[in-house]
Amino acid sequence: MKLTHIEHIGIAVVNLDEAISYYENVLGLKCYALEEIKDQKVKTAFFKIGQTKIELLESTDPEGPIGKFIENKGQGVHHIAFAVDKIEEALIEAESKNIKLINKTPRKGAEGLDIAFLHPKSTMGVLTELCEDKNK
Ligand code: ZN
């Protein structure tokens, strides 16, 4: 597969407003988008550094994926997302190399990207997201 850059880093937080305040007032970044992704039970806030984004994730439901992550591991880095060309081919390649896929086919993620996750059991413990921006 062909990765082009780190698209974003996903960070699970307990309180989005508090986290935004830290990223803006201490790190000096500017939140440029807020988005709720209902089927993932999260609210997100986006920041940009160069061509890489930081995606803060607050759970809207303790039973959602971020709610469970925070319950098990606490706040912190949740996943790394790589921008990839031809995401469908990348998933087929990963599966052919015995990587366990969470999403066998891409789904729509934040900002209209096509995204799919590789299982952390196959990726040295790092939940890995592949994403492709088909709108560009
Ligand atoms: Zn992500």
PDB file of C-alpha atoms and ligand atoms in Angstrom:
ATOM      1  CA  MET A   1       0.000   0.000   0.000  1.00  0.00           C
ATOM      2  CA  LYS A   2       1.058   3.579  -0.423  1.00  0.00           C
ATOM      3  CA  LEU A   3       0.826   5.827   2.636  1.00  0.00           C
ATOM      4  CA  THR A   4       1.396   9.521   2.018  1.00  0.00           C
ATOM      5  CA  HIS A   5       1.400  11.109   5.486  1.00  0.00           C
ATOM      6  CA  ILE A   6      -0.026  10.945   8.977  1.00  0.00           C
ATOM      7  CA  GLU A   7      -3.546  12.221   8.371  1.00  0.00           C
ATOM      8  CA  HIS A   8      -4.373  12.578  12.060  1.00  0.00           C
ATOM      9  CA  ILE A   9      -3.785  11.324  15.559  1.00  0.00           C
ATOM     10  CA  GLY A  10      -6.917  10.434  17.520  1.00  0.00           C
ATOM     11  CA  ILE A  11      -6.851  11.244  21.221  1.00  0.00           C
ATOM     12  CA  ALA A  12      -9.528  10.092  23.658  1.00  0.00           C
ATOM     13  CA  VAL A  13     -10.481  12.742  26.211  1.00  0.00           C
ATOM     14  CA  VAL A  14     -12.959  12.831  29.072  1.00  0.00           C
ATOM     15  CA  ASN A  15     -13.988  16.454  28.576  1.00  0.00           C
ATOM     16  CA  LEU A  16     -13.802  18.005  25.121  1.00  0.00           C
ATOM     17  CA  ASP A  17     -14.087  21.614  26.313  1.00  0.00           C
ATOM     18  CA  GLU A  18     -11.238  21.163  28.772  1.00  0.00           C
ATOM     19  CA  ALA A  19      -9.114  19.476  26.138  1.00  0.00           C
ATOM     20  CA  ILE A  20      -9.825  22.208  23.554  1.00  0.00           C
ATOM     21  CA  SER A  21      -8.793  24.800  26.115  1.00  0.00           C
ATOM     22  CA  TYR A  22      -5.434  23.041  26.601  1.00  0.00           C
ATOM     23  CA  TYR A  23      -4.743  22.727  22.869  1.00  0.00           C
ATOM     24  CA  GLU A  24      -5.706  26.367  22.255  1.00  0.00           C
ATOM     25  CA  ASN A  25      -4.386  28.149  25.326  1.00  0.00           C
ATOM     26  CA  VAL A  26      -1.253  26.137  26.034  1.00  0.00           C
ATOM     27  CA  LEU A  27      -0.240  24.687  22.672  1.00  0.00           C
ATOM     28  CA  GLY A  28      -1.536  27.666  20.716  1.00  0.00           C
ATOM     29  CA  LEU A  29      -3.459  25.670  18.127  1.00  0.00           C
ATOM     30  CA  LYS A  30      -6.887  26.659  16.856  1.00  0.00           C
ATOM     31  CA  CYS A  31      -9.859  24.329  16.826  1.00  0.00           C
ATOM     32  CA  TYR A  32     -11.249  24.625  13.289  1.00  0.00           C
ATOM     33  CA  ALA A  33     -14.078  22.091  13.401  1.00  0.00           C
ATOM     34  CA  LEU A  34     -16.437  20.396  15.826  1.00  0.00           C
ATOM     35  CA  GLU A  35     -18.370  17.380  14.664  1.00  0.00           C
ATOM     36  CA  GLU A  36     -20.582  14.789  16.312  1.00  0.00           C
ATOM     37  CA  ILE A  37     -20.389  11.320  14.786  1.00  0.00           C
ATOM     38  CA  LYS A  38     -23.543   9.692  16.054  1.00  0.00           C
ATOM     39  CA  ASP A  39     -22.921   6.114  14.975  1.00  0.00           C
ATOM     40  CA  GLN A  40     -19.528   6.170  16.725  1.00  0.00           C
ATOM     41  CA  LYS A  41     -21.025   7.861  19.806  1.00  0.00           C
ATOM     42  CA  VAL A  42     -18.403  10.605  19.846  1.00  0.00           C
ATOM     43  CA  LYS A  43     -18.003  14.339  19.623  1.00  0.00           C
ATOM     44  CA  THR A  44     -14.813  15.420  17.896  1.00  0.00           C
ATOM     45  CA  ALA A  45     -12.708  18.568  17.738  1.00  0.00           C
ATOM     46  CA  PHE A  46     -10.074  19.110  15.061  1.00  0.00           C
ATOM     47  CA  PHE A  47      -6.770  20.972  15.041  1.00  0.00           C
ATOM     48  CA  LYS A  48      -4.171  21.158  12.306  1.00  0.00           C
ATOM     49  CA  ILE A  49      -0.368  21.125  12.443  1.00  0.00           C
ATOM     50  CA  GLY A  50       1.167  21.199   8.983  1.00  0.00           C
ATOM     51  CA  GLN A  51      -0.830  18.632   7.035  1.00  0.00           C
ATOM     52  CA  THR A  52      -1.472  16.519  10.122  1.00  0.00           C
ATOM     53  CA  LYS A  53      -4.545  16.893  12.279  1.00  0.00           C
ATOM     54  CA  ILE A  54      -5.243  16.176  15.903  1.00  0.00           C
ATOM     55  CA  GLU A  55      -8.682  14.653  16.436  1.00  0.00           C
ATOM     56  CA  LEU A  56      -9.928  14.897  20.012  1.00  0.00           C
ATOM     57  CA  LEU A  57     -12.641  12.367  20.809  1.00  0.00           C
ATOM     58  CA  GLU A  58     -15.116  12.649  23.661  1.00  0.00           C
ATOM     59  CA  SER A  59     -17.587   9.830  24.172  1.00  0.00           C
ATOM     60  CA  THR A  60     -21.290  10.605  24.204  1.00  0.00           C
ATOM     61  CA  ASP A  61     -22.118   7.141  25.587  1.00  0.00           C
ATOM     62  CA  PRO A  62     -20.180   4.982  28.096  1.00  0.00           C
ATOM     63  CA  GLU A  63     -20.965   1.953  25.918  1.00  0.00           C
ATOM     64  CA  GLY A  64     -19.462   3.515  22.792  1.00  0.00           C
ATOM     65  CA  PRO A  65     -15.944   2.685  21.584  1.00  0.00           C
ATOM     66  CA  ILE A  66     -14.324   5.752  23.157  1.00  0.00           C
ATOM     67  CA  GLY A  67     -16.297   5.330  26.383  1.00  0.00           C
ATOM     68  CA  LYS A  68     -15.010   1.773  26.701  1.00  0.00           C
ATOM     69  CA  PHE A  69     -11.462   2.771  25.767  1.00  0.00           C
ATOM     70  CA  ILE A  70     -11.352   5.417  28.503  1.00  0.00           C
ATOM     71  CA  GLU A  71     -12.826   3.011  31.033  1.00  0.00           C
ATOM     72  CA  ASN A  72     -10.094   0.461  30.268  1.00  0.00           C
ATOM     73  CA  LYS A  73      -7.084   2.640  29.590  1.00  0.00           C
ATOM     74  CA  GLY A  74      -7.920   6.192  30.596  1.00  0.00           C
ATOM     75  CA  GLN A  75      -7.421   9.251  28.422  1.00  0.00           C
ATOM     76  CA  GLY A  76      -4.673   9.238  25.840  1.00  0.00           C
ATOM     77  CA  VAL A  77      -3.668   8.384  22.300  1.00  0.00           C
ATOM     78  CA  HIS A  78      -6.411   6.244  20.791  1.00  0.00           C
ATOM     79  CA  HIS A  79      -5.325   5.718  17.182  1.00  0.00           C
ATOM     80  CA  ILE A  80      -3.027   6.843  14.397  1.00  0.00           C
ATOM     81  CA  ALA A  81      -4.523   7.525  10.991  1.00  0.00           C
ATOM     82  CA  PHE A  82      -2.480   7.261   7.803  1.00  0.00           C
ATOM     83  CA  ALA A  83      -3.566   8.810   4.552  1.00  0.00           C
ATOM     84  CA  VAL A  84      -3.463   6.165   1.854  1.00  0.00           C
ATOM     85  CA  ASP A  85      -4.026   6.051  -1.890  1.00  0.00           C
ATOM     86  CA  LYS A  86      -6.679   3.512  -2.947  1.00  0.00           C
ATOM     87  CA  ILE A  87      -8.011   2.434   0.421  1.00  0.00           C
ATOM     88  CA  GLU A  88      -9.944  -0.567  -0.943  1.00  0.00           C
ATOM     89  CA  GLU A  89      -6.763  -2.037  -2.425  1.00  0.00           C
ATOM     90  CA  ALA A  90      -4.874  -1.291   0.789  1.00  0.00           C
ATOM     91  CA  LEU A  91      -7.419  -3.283   2.814  1.00  0.00           C
ATOM     92  CA  ILE A  92      -7.240  -6.238   0.451  1.00  0.00           C
ATOM     93  CA  GLU A  93      -3.451  -6.156   0.688  1.00  0.00           C
ATOM     94  CA  ALA A  94      -3.490  -5.943   4.496  1.00  0.00           C
ATOM     95  CA  GLU A  95      -5.878  -8.882   4.750  1.00  0.00           C
ATOM     96  CA  SER A  96      -3.745 -10.910   2.350  1.00  0.00           C
ATOM     97  CA  LYS A  97      -0.831 -10.285   4.747  1.00  0.00           C
ATOM     98  CA  ASN A  98      -2.839 -11.698   7.652  1.00  0.00           C
ATOM     99  CA  ILE A  99      -3.706  -8.371   9.257  1.00  0.00           C
ATOM    100  CA  LYS A 100      -6.998  -8.506  11.118  1.00  0.00           C
ATOM    101  CA  LEU A 101      -9.369  -5.835   9.820  1.00  0.00           C
ATOM    102  CA  ILE A 102     -12.005  -4.101  11.919  1.00  0.00           C
ATOM    103  CA  ASN A 103     -13.627  -2.738   8.744  1.00  0.00           C
ATOM    104  CA  LYS A 104     -13.383  -4.951   5.673  1.00  0.00           C
ATOM    105  CA  THR A 105     -14.696  -2.159   3.504  1.00  0.00           C
ATOM    106  CA  PRO A 106     -14.313   1.589   4.052  1.00  0.00           C
ATOM    107  CA  ARG A 107     -16.974   3.585   5.853  1.00  0.00           C
ATOM    108  CA  LYS A 108     -17.520   7.329   6.139  1.00  0.00           C
ATOM    109  CA  GLY A 109     -15.584   9.021   8.920  1.00  0.00           C
ATOM    110  CA  ALA A 110     -15.258  12.604  10.094  1.00  0.00           C
ATOM    111  CA  GLU A 111     -14.733  15.240   7.384  1.00  0.00           C
ATOM    112  CA  GLY A 112     -16.214  12.932   4.750  1.00  0.00           C
ATOM    113  CA  LEU A 113     -13.127  10.741   4.533  1.00  0.00           C
ATOM    114  CA  ASP A 114     -13.339   7.068   3.638  1.00  0.00           C
ATOM    115  CA  ILE A 115     -11.843   5.250   6.601  1.00  0.00           C
ATOM    116  CA  ALA A 116     -11.151   1.739   7.866  1.00  0.00           C
ATOM    117  CA  PHE A 117      -9.421   0.396  10.959  1.00  0.00           C
ATOM    118  CA  LEU A 118      -6.813  -2.333  11.321  1.00  0.00           C
ATOM    119  CA  HIS A 119      -7.075  -4.330  14.535  1.00  0.00           C
ATOM    120  CA  PRO A 120      -4.487  -3.479  17.217  1.00  0.00           C
ATOM    121  CA  LYS A 121      -3.853  -7.208  17.742  1.00  0.00           C
ATOM    122  CA  SER A 122      -2.223  -7.222  14.300  1.00  0.00           C
ATOM    123  CA  THR A 123      -0.456  -3.856  14.569  1.00  0.00           C
ATOM    124  CA  MET A 124       1.723  -4.069  17.684  1.00  0.00           C
ATOM    125  CA  GLY A 125      -1.014  -2.617  19.843  1.00  0.00           C
ATOM    126  CA  VAL A 126      -1.633   0.565  17.873  1.00  0.00           C
ATOM    127  CA  LEU A 127      -5.174   0.969  16.586  1.00  0.00           C
ATOM    128  CA  THR A 128      -4.442   1.986  12.996  1.00  0.00           C
ATOM    129  CA  GLU A 129      -6.789   3.873  10.717  1.00  0.00           C
ATOM    130  CA  LEU A 130      -6.360   4.148   6.991  1.00  0.00           C
ATOM    131  CA  CYS A 131      -8.117   7.031   5.308  1.00  0.00           C
ATOM    132  CA  GLU A 132      -8.555   8.368   1.850  1.00  0.00           C
ATOM    133  CA  ASP A 133      -9.964  11.724   0.875  1.00  0.00           C
ATOM    134  CA  LYS A 134     -11.877  11.021  -2.312  1.00  0.00           C
ATOM    135  CA  ASN A 135     -13.180  14.583  -2.491  1.00  0.00           C
ATOM    136  CA  LYS A 136      -9.813  16.168  -3.186  1.00  0.00           C
TER     137      LYS A 136
HETATM  138 ZN    ZN B   1      -9.526   8.923  13.319  1.00  0.00          ZN
END
